[in-house]
Amino acid sequence: MKAIRIHRSGGPEVLQYEEVPRPVAGPGEVLMRIYAAGMNAADWRARAGFPDVPEHLRPNLPKPSIPGSDASGIIEAVGPDVTEFQVGDAVFGMLRFPQTGRTYAEYTTAPMADLAPKPAGITHIQAAALPMAGLTVWQFLYQDLAAGQSVLINGAAGGVGHLAVQLAKLKGARVIAVASGRHEKFLLDLGCDQFIDYTTTSVEQAVREVDLVYDAAGGAGQDRLLSVLKRGGRLIPVNLGNASAERAAQMGVTVSTNHPRLHADRTQLLEIAGLIESERVRVAVETVFPLAEARQAHELVERQHVQGKIVLSVVE
Ligand SMILES: NC(=O)c1ccc[n+]([C@@H]2O[C@H](COP(=O)([O-])OP(=O)(O)OC[C@H]3O[C@@H](n4cnc5c(N)ncnc54)[C@H](OP(=O)(O)O)[C@@H]3O)[C@@H](O)[C@H]2O)c1
């Protein structure tokens, strides 16, 4: 089969389109014909060797390896002990995270527990865009959010952010979306109550007294976002940033550090699929690249200004 592999850490140029053996499903696994593979920031960080993670904590990715966690496709074969799926079922999921799910390929094997039936009424491209971003919003925001709370979403136009805006609105929260100006119409159409262009407006001067900050942008500006919280408020750092628990405590707010690590969860995936099928949430895909052009896709995602998601198309 064809797959993208990396033989060493580095820039997008280390992504190689190669012929590799087709995997075989083991016990509790299915063999999946991948129709589309969604891209995530975790993919390029892993490819680059996790440069922003302290050296002693860096995961050691085996080489060569096939990148990718998110996929949508059709079950081609089932391994021993698989009772829940059959050949021909359309499925999607975030596979084997935090190890690689090996989804930049024509086929992969997937543990049954990581998969759910693909939502009806959307394409494989759209379904592949959902799992990691959707689960990140579900596990780090949606589960704990209460109606009537106010939430500022930083990095609101990206893969995680645009789903966070919609899921927070569904929960009955008041949503302030922070992104650069080109995303304003997109985010207002998704239902945010207030839009702030961070390139022209200082967020900490424009907003006060919010219950939650959900920070999908991270970086050096994170610590300034503490000042938009009301006393007792909480910053959820989805992306690494410089907000410190000590400074937060001085201000009477907290930085969430006690979330369990992002993990696959079929029940949550089914809930997300239900919201998509009933058209209460939509997933936006900015650009689709053929599998062979994973390098160009990484170059785009790595600039970190995507609107919605980037997806690799494996079966046209
Ligand atoms: N903790 C976890 O388990 C977990 C899981 C998933 C993702 N993540 C992390 O969450 C982050 C977001 O993921 P994603 O998939 O949504 O990434 P993404 O699609 O690349 O989106 C990032 C967004 O950030 C915005 N942005 C860039 N610089 C900004 C700034 N200075 N202020 C405000 N917004 C800014 C960009 O929009 P503009 O064009 O408006 O700049 C872009 O839309 C990634 O870094 C990823 O590693 C963590």
CSV table of C-alpha atoms and ligand atoms in Angstrom, one decimal:
chain,number,residue,atom,x,y,z
A,1,MET,CA,0.0,0.0,0.0
A,2,LYS,CA,1.0,3.7,-0.2
A,3,ALA,CA,1.7,5.6,3.0
A,4,ILE,CA,3.6,8.6,4.3
A,5,ARG,CA,6.5,7.7,6.5
A,6,ILE,CA,9.1,9.6,8.5
A,7,HIS,CA,12.6,8.1,8.9
A,8,ARG,CA,13.9,10.9,11.1
A,9,SER,CA,12.6,14.0,12.9
A,10,GLY,CA,12.6,17.3,11.0
A,11,GLY,CA,10.7,19.7,8.8
A,12,PRO,CA,7.9,18.8,6.4
A,13,GLU,CA,10.5,17.5,3.9
A,14,VAL,CA,11.0,14.4,6.1
A,15,LEU,CA,7.4,13.2,5.1
A,16,GLN,CA,8.0,10.6,2.4
A,17,TYR,CA,5.4,9.0,0.2
A,18,GLU,CA,6.3,5.3,0.0
A,19,GLU,CA,5.2,1.7,-0.8
A,20,VAL,CA,4.9,-0.2,2.6
A,21,PRO,CA,3.4,-3.5,3.6
A,22,ARG,CA,-0.3,-3.5,4.3
A,23,PRO,CA,-0.9,-4.2,8.1
A,24,VAL,CA,-2.9,-7.2,9.4
A,25,ALA,CA,-5.6,-6.8,12.1
A,26,GLY,CA,-4.7,-8.5,15.4
A,27,PRO,CA,-7.1,-9.5,18.2
A,28,GLY,CA,-9.7,-6.8,18.9
A,29,GLU,CA,-8.6,-4.8,15.9
A,30,VAL,CA,-10.0,-4.0,12.5
A,31,LEU,CA,-8.3,-3.4,9.2
A,32,MET,CA,-9.5,0.0,7.9
A,33,ARG,CA,-9.4,1.2,4.3
A,34,ILE,CA,-8.7,4.9,5.0
A,35,TYR,CA,-10.7,7.3,2.9
A,36,ALA,CA,-9.5,10.5,4.6
A,37,ALA,CA,-7.0,11.3,7.3
A,38,GLY,CA,-7.5,14.5,9.4
A,39,MET,CA,-4.5,16.6,10.4
A,40,ASN,CA,-3.7,17.9,13.8
A,41,ALA,CA,-1.1,20.1,15.4
A,42,ALA,CA,0.0,16.9,17.3
A,43,ASP,CA,1.1,15.4,13.9
A,44,TRP,CA,3.6,18.1,13.0
A,45,ARG,CA,4.8,18.4,16.5
A,46,ALA,CA,5.5,14.6,16.5
A,47,ARG,CA,7.2,14.9,13.1
A,48,ALA,CA,9.4,17.7,14.3
A,49,GLY,CA,10.4,15.7,17.4
A,50,PHE,CA,8.4,17.7,19.9
A,51,PRO,CA,10.8,20.6,20.0
A,52,ASP,CA,8.6,22.5,22.6
A,53,VAL,CA,8.6,19.6,25.1
A,54,PRO,CA,11.6,19.4,27.6
A,55,GLU,CA,14.1,16.9,26.3
A,56,HIS,CA,13.6,14.4,29.1
A,57,LEU,CA,9.9,14.3,28.6
A,58,ARG,CA,9.8,13.9,24.8
A,59,PRO,CA,8.0,10.8,23.6
A,60,ASN,CA,10.3,8.5,21.6
A,61,LEU,CA,8.6,7.8,18.3
A,62,PRO,CA,9.8,4.6,16.6
A,63,LYS,CA,11.3,5.2,13.2
A,64,PRO,CA,10.3,4.7,10.5
A,65,SER,CA,6.8,5.6,11.4
A,66,ILE,CA,3.5,6.5,9.7
A,67,PRO,CA,2.0,9.7,11.2
A,68,GLY,CA,-1.6,10.6,11.9
A,69,SER,CA,-4.3,10.0,14.5
A,70,ASP,CA,-7.6,10.9,12.9
A,71,ALA,CA,-9.2,8.8,10.1
A,72,SER,CA,-12.5,8.0,8.5
A,73,GLY,CA,-13.0,5.0,6.2
A,74,ILE,CA,-14.5,1.5,5.7
A,75,ILE,CA,-13.7,-1.7,7.5
A,76,GLU,CA,-11.9,-4.1,5.1
A,77,ALA,CA,-11.3,-7.0,7.5
A,78,VAL,CA,-11.9,-7.8,11.2
A,79,GLY,CA,-9.4,-9.5,13.5
A,80,PRO,CA,-10.2,-12.2,16.1
A,81,ASP,CA,-12.6,-11.2,18.9
A,82,VAL,CA,-14.2,-8.3,17.0
A,83,THR,CA,-17.9,-8.4,17.6
A,84,GLU,CA,-19.0,-4.8,17.2
A,85,PHE,CA,-18.1,-4.1,13.6
A,86,GLN,CA,-18.4,-5.8,10.3
A,87,VAL,CA,-16.7,-5.7,7.0
A,88,GLY,CA,-18.1,-2.8,5.0
A,89,ASP,CA,-19.0,-0.6,8.0
A,90,ALA,CA,-18.1,3.1,7.7
A,91,VAL,CA,-16.2,4.2,10.8
A,92,PHE,CA,-14.2,7.1,12.1
A,93,GLY,CA,-12.0,7.8,15.2
A,94,MET,CA,-8.8,9.0,16.9
A,95,LEU,CA,-6.6,6.0,16.7
A,96,ARG,CA,-4.0,4.7,19.3
A,97,PHE,CA,-3.5,8.2,20.7
A,98,PRO,CA,-1.0,9.3,22.2
A,99,GLN,CA,1.0,6.8,20.0
A,100,THR,CA,0.7,7.3,16.3
A,101,GLY,CA,-2.5,5.9,14.7
A,102,ARG,CA,-0.7,5.5,11.4
A,103,THR,CA,-3.5,7.1,9.5
A,104,TYR,CA,-1.5,8.8,6.7
A,105,ALA,CA,-1.9,5.6,4.7
A,106,GLU,CA,-4.2,3.6,2.4
A,107,TYR,CA,-4.9,1.1,5.3
A,108,THR,CA,-4.4,1.0,9.0
A,109,THR,CA,-5.3,-1.3,11.8
A,110,ALA,CA,-7.4,0.2,14.6
A,111,PRO,CA,-8.4,-1.0,18.1
A,112,MET,CA,-12.2,-1.5,18.1
A,113,ALA,CA,-12.6,0.8,21.2
A,114,ASP,CA,-11.2,3.8,19.3
A,115,LEU,CA,-13.9,3.7,16.6
A,116,ALA,CA,-17.5,4.8,16.2
A,117,PRO,CA,-19.8,4.6,13.2
A,118,LYS,CA,-19.2,7.5,10.8
A,119,PRO,CA,-21.8,10.2,11.1
A,120,ALA,CA,-24.4,9.9,8.4
A,121,GLY,CA,-24.9,12.9,6.0
A,122,ILE,CA,-21.2,14.0,6.0
A,123,THR,CA,-18.3,12.9,3.8
A,124,HIS,CA,-15.3,10.9,4.9
A,125,ILE,CA,-13.3,14.2,4.6
A,126,GLN,CA,-15.5,15.9,7.1
A,127,ALA,CA,-15.7,12.9,9.4
A,128,ALA,CA,-11.8,12.6,9.5
A,129,ALA,CA,-11.7,16.3,10.6
A,130,LEU,CA,-13.6,15.6,13.7
A,131,PRO,CA,-12.2,13.1,16.2
A,132,MET,CA,-9.2,14.8,17.9
A,133,ALA,CA,-10.6,18.3,17.8
A,134,GLY,CA,-14.0,17.2,18.9
A,135,LEU,CA,-12.7,15.1,21.8
A,136,THR,CA,-10.4,17.9,22.9
A,137,VAL,CA,-13.4,20.2,23.2
A,138,TRP,CA,-15.6,17.6,24.8
A,139,GLN,CA,-13.1,16.5,27.5
A,140,PHE,CA,-11.5,19.9,28.3
A,141,LEU,CA,-14.6,22.3,28.0
A,142,TYR,CA,-18.0,20.8,27.1
A,143,GLN,CA,-18.3,18.3,30.0
A,144,ASP,CA,-17.7,20.9,32.7
A,145,LEU,CA,-19.5,23.9,31.2
A,146,ALA,CA,-22.7,25.2,32.7
A,147,ALA,CA,-25.5,27.2,31.0
A,148,GLY,CA,-25.1,30.9,31.6
A,149,GLN,CA,-21.3,30.8,32.0
A,150,SER,CA,-19.2,33.1,29.9
A,151,VAL,CA,-16.2,31.7,28.0
A,152,LEU,CA,-13.5,33.4,26.0
A,153,ILE,CA,-12.1,31.1,23.3
A,154,ASN,CA,-8.7,32.1,22.1
A,155,GLY,CA,-7.6,30.6,18.7
A,156,ALA,CA,-11.3,30.3,18.0
A,157,ALA,CA,-11.1,29.8,14.2
A,158,GLY,CA,-8.8,26.7,14.3
A,159,GLY,CA,-9.7,23.0,14.3
A,160,VAL,CA,-10.3,22.9,18.1
A,161,GLY,CA,-11.6,26.5,18.4
A,162,HIS,CA,-14.4,26.4,15.8
A,163,LEU,CA,-15.9,23.3,17.5
A,164,ALA,CA,-15.4,24.9,20.9
A,165,VAL,CA,-17.5,27.9,19.9
A,166,GLN,CA,-20.3,25.8,18.7
A,167,LEU,CA,-20.3,23.3,21.6
A,168,ALA,CA,-20.1,26.1,24.2
A,169,LYS,CA,-23.1,27.8,22.5
A,170,LEU,CA,-25.0,24.5,22.6
A,171,LYS,CA,-24.4,24.4,26.4
A,172,GLY,CA,-26.0,27.8,26.7
A,173,ALA,CA,-22.7,29.7,27.4
A,174,ARG,CA,-22.0,33.3,26.3
A,175,VAL,CA,-19.1,32.9,23.9
A,176,ILE,CA,-16.4,35.5,23.1
A,177,ALA,CA,-14.3,34.3,20.1
A,178,VAL,CA,-10.7,35.6,19.6
A,179,ALA,CA,-9.1,35.3,16.2
A,180,SER,CA,-7.6,37.4,13.5
A,181,GLY,CA,-10.0,39.6,11.4
A,182,ARG,CA,-10.3,37.3,8.4
A,183,HIS,CA,-12.2,34.8,10.5
A,184,GLU,CA,-14.9,37.3,11.8
A,185,LYS,CA,-17.8,36.3,9.6
A,186,PHE,CA,-16.9,32.6,9.9
A,187,LEU,CA,-17.1,32.8,13.7
A,188,LEU,CA,-20.2,35.0,13.9
A,189,ASP,CA,-21.9,32.6,11.5
A,190,LEU,CA,-21.0,29.8,14.0
A,191,GLY,CA,-22.9,31.7,16.7
A,192,CYS,CA,-20.3,33.5,18.8
A,193,ASP,CA,-21.8,36.4,20.8
A,194,GLN,CA,-18.7,38.6,20.5
A,195,PHE,CA,-15.8,38.6,18.1
A,196,ILE,CA,-12.4,40.1,19.0
A,197,ASP,CA,-9.6,40.6,16.4
A,198,TYR,CA,-6.5,40.1,18.4
A,199,THR,CA,-4.4,41.8,15.7
A,200,THR,CA,-6.1,45.1,16.2
A,201,THR,CA,-7.6,44.9,19.8
A,202,SER,CA,-6.0,44.1,23.1
A,203,VAL,CA,-8.1,41.3,24.5
A,204,GLU,CA,-7.3,42.1,28.1
A,205,GLN,CA,-8.6,45.6,27.6
A,206,ALA,CA,-11.7,44.6,25.7
A,207,VAL,CA,-13.0,41.8,28.0
A,208,ARG,CA,-13.5,41.6,31.8
A,209,GLU,CA,-15.1,39.2,34.2
A,210,VAL,CA,-15.4,35.9,32.2
A,211,ASP,CA,-15.9,32.6,33.9
A,212,LEU,CA,-13.6,30.6,31.7
A,213,VAL,CA,-10.8,31.1,29.1
A,214,TYR,CA,-10.3,28.2,26.7
A,215,ASP,CA,-6.9,28.8,25.2
A,216,ALA,CA,-6.2,26.9,22.0
A,217,ALA,CA,-3.6,29.4,20.8
A,218,GLY,CA,-1.2,29.3,23.8
A,219,GLY,CA,2.3,30.8,23.6
A,220,ALA,CA,3.7,34.0,25.2
A,221,GLY,CA,0.3,35.8,25.3
A,222,GLN,CA,-1.4,33.3,27.5
A,223,ASP,CA,-0.5,34.9,30.8
A,224,ARG,CA,-2.2,38.2,29.8
A,225,LEU,CA,-5.5,36.3,29.4
A,226,LEU,CA,-5.6,35.6,33.2
A,227,SER,CA,-6.7,39.2,33.6
A,228,VAL,CA,-10.0,38.8,31.7
A,229,LEU,CA,-11.2,36.2,34.3
A,230,LYS,CA,-13.5,37.1,37.2
A,231,ARG,CA,-12.3,36.0,40.7
A,232,GLY,CA,-12.7,32.2,40.9
A,233,GLY,CA,-12.5,32.0,37.1
A,234,ARG,CA,-10.4,29.4,35.3
A,235,LEU,CA,-8.0,29.3,32.3
A,236,ILE,CA,-7.9,26.0,30.4
A,237,PRO,CA,-4.6,25.8,28.5
A,238,VAL,CA,-5.3,23.5,25.6
A,239,ASN,CA,-2.1,24.7,24.0
A,240,LEU,CA,1.2,25.2,25.9
A,241,GLY,CA,1.6,28.7,27.1
A,242,ASN,CA,3.2,30.9,29.8
A,243,ALA,CA,0.4,31.3,32.3
A,244,SER,CA,1.7,30.3,35.7
A,245,ALA,CA,-0.3,28.8,38.5
A,246,GLU,CA,1.5,31.1,41.0
A,247,ARG,CA,0.5,34.3,39.2
A,248,ALA,CA,-3.0,33.0,38.7
A,249,ALA,CA,-3.3,32.3,42.5
A,250,GLN,CA,-2.2,35.9,43.2
A,251,MET,CA,-5.1,37.1,41.0
A,252,GLY,CA,-7.7,34.8,42.6
A,253,VAL,CA,-8.1,32.6,39.5
A,254,THR,CA,-6.8,29.1,38.5
A,255,VAL,CA,-5.0,27.5,35.6
A,256,SER,CA,-6.5,24.0,35.0
A,257,THR,CA,-3.8,21.3,35.3
A,258,ASN,CA,-5.9,18.4,36.5
A,259,HIS,CA,-7.5,17.2,33.3
A,260,PRO,CA,-6.9,13.6,32.4
A,261,ARG,CA,-4.8,13.4,29.2
A,262,LEU,CA,-6.8,13.5,25.9
A,263,HIS,CA,-8.0,10.0,25.2
A,264,ALA,CA,-10.2,8.1,22.8
A,265,ASP,CA,-13.8,7.6,24.0
A,266,ARG,CA,-16.4,6.0,21.8
A,267,THR,CA,-19.4,7.3,23.9
A,268,GLN,CA,-18.2,10.9,23.4
A,269,LEU,CA,-17.5,10.3,19.7
A,270,LEU,CA,-21.1,9.0,19.3
A,271,GLU,CA,-22.4,12.1,21.0
A,272,ILE,CA,-20.4,14.3,18.7
A,273,ALA,CA,-21.6,12.3,15.7
A,274,GLY,CA,-25.2,12.8,16.9
A,275,LEU,CA,-24.7,16.6,17.0
A,276,ILE,CA,-23.3,16.6,13.5
A,277,GLU,CA,-26.1,14.4,12.1
A,278,SER,CA,-28.7,16.7,13.6
A,279,GLU,CA,-26.9,19.6,12.1
A,280,ARG,CA,-26.5,21.4,15.5
A,281,VAL,CA,-22.7,21.4,15.0
A,282,ARG,CA,-20.8,21.5,11.7
A,283,VAL,CA,-17.1,20.8,11.0
A,284,ALA,CA,-15.3,23.2,8.6
A,285,VAL,CA,-12.6,21.9,6.3
A,286,GLU,CA,-10.4,24.7,4.8
A,287,THR,CA,-8.3,22.7,2.4
A,288,VAL,CA,-8.0,19.1,1.3
A,289,PHE,CA,-4.7,17.6,0.0
A,290,PRO,CA,-4.1,14.3,-1.6
A,291,LEU,CA,-2.2,11.8,0.6
A,292,ALA,CA,0.9,12.2,-1.5
A,293,GLU,CA,1.0,16.0,-0.7
A,294,ALA,CA,1.2,15.6,3.1
A,295,ARG,CA,4.3,17.7,3.0
A,296,GLN,CA,2.4,20.7,1.6
A,297,ALA,CA,-0.4,20.1,4.1
A,298,HIS,CA,2.1,20.1,7.0
A,299,GLU,CA,3.6,23.4,5.7
A,300,LEU,CA,0.1,25.0,5.9
A,301,VAL,CA,-0.9,23.6,9.3
A,302,GLU,CA,2.4,24.5,10.9
A,303,ARG,CA,1.8,28.2,10.1
A,304,GLN,CA,-1.1,27.9,12.6
A,305,HIS,CA,-3.6,30.2,10.9
A,306,VAL,CA,-6.0,27.6,9.5
A,307,GLN,CA,-9.7,28.2,9.5
A,308,GLY,CA,-11.2,24.9,10.6
A,309,LYS,CA,-9.3,21.8,9.5
A,310,ILE,CA,-6.9,20.5,6.9
A,311,VAL,CA,-7.6,16.9,5.7
A,312,LEU,CA,-5.7,14.4,3.5
A,313,SER,CA,-7.8,12.7,0.9
A,314,VAL,CA,-6.8,9.0,0.4
A,315,VAL,CA,-9.6,7.7,-1.7
A,316,GLU,CA,-10.9,10.3,-4.2
B,1,LIG,N1,-3.9,19.3,25.1
B,1,LIG,C1,-4.4,18.5,24.1
B,1,LIG,O1,-4.6,17.3,24.3
B,1,LIG,C2,-4.6,19.0,22.7
B,1,LIG,C3,-5.4,18.4,21.8
B,1,LIG,C4,-5.6,19.0,20.6
B,1,LIG,C5,-5.0,20.2,20.3
B,1,LIG,N2,-4.1,20.7,21.2
B,1,LIG,C6,-3.4,21.9,20.9
B,1,LIG,O2,-4.3,23.0,20.7
B,1,LIG,C7,-3.8,23.9,19.7
B,1,LIG,C8,-4.9,24.2,18.7
B,1,LIG,O3,-5.1,23.1,17.9
B,1,LIG,P1,-5.9,23.3,16.6
B,1,LIG,O4,-6.0,22.0,15.9
B,1,LIG,O5,-7.1,24.1,16.8
B,1,LIG,O6,-4.8,24.2,15.8
B,1,LIG,P2,-5.1,25.1,14.5
B,1,LIG,O7,-6.1,24.5,13.7
B,1,LIG,O8,-3.7,25.3,13.9
B,1,LIG,O9,-5.6,26.5,15.0
B,1,LIG,C9,-4.9,27.4,15.7
B,1,LIG,C10,-5.6,28.7,15.6
B,1,LIG,O10,-4.9,29.6,16.5
B,1,LIG,C11,-5.1,30.9,15.9
B,1,LIG,N3,-4.0,31.8,16.4
B,1,LIG,C12,-2.7,31.7,16.0
B,1,LIG,N4,-2.0,32.7,16.7
B,1,LIG,C13,-2.9,33.3,17.5
B,1,LIG,C14,-2.8,34.3,18.5
B,1,LIG,N5,-1.6,34.9,18.8
B,1,LIG,N6,-3.9,34.7,19.2
B,1,LIG,C15,-5.1,34.0,19.0
B,1,LIG,N7,-5.3,33.1,18.0
B,1,LIG,C16,-4.1,32.7,17.3
B,1,LIG,C17,-5.1,30.7,14.4
B,1,LIG,O11,-6.0,31.7,13.9
B,1,LIG,P3,-5.6,33.1,13.3
B,1,LIG,O12,-5.6,33.0,11.9
B,1,LIG,O13,-6.8,33.9,13.9
B,1,LIG,O14,-4.3,33.5,13.9
B,1,LIG,C18,-5.6,29.3,14.2
B,1,LIG,O15,-7.0,29.4,13.8
B,1,LIG,C19,-2.6,23.2,19.1
B,1,LIG,O16,-1.4,23.9,19.5
B,1,LIG,C20,-2.6,21.8,19.6
B,1,LIG,O17,-1.3,21.3,19.8
B,1,LIG,C21,-3.9,20.2,22.4
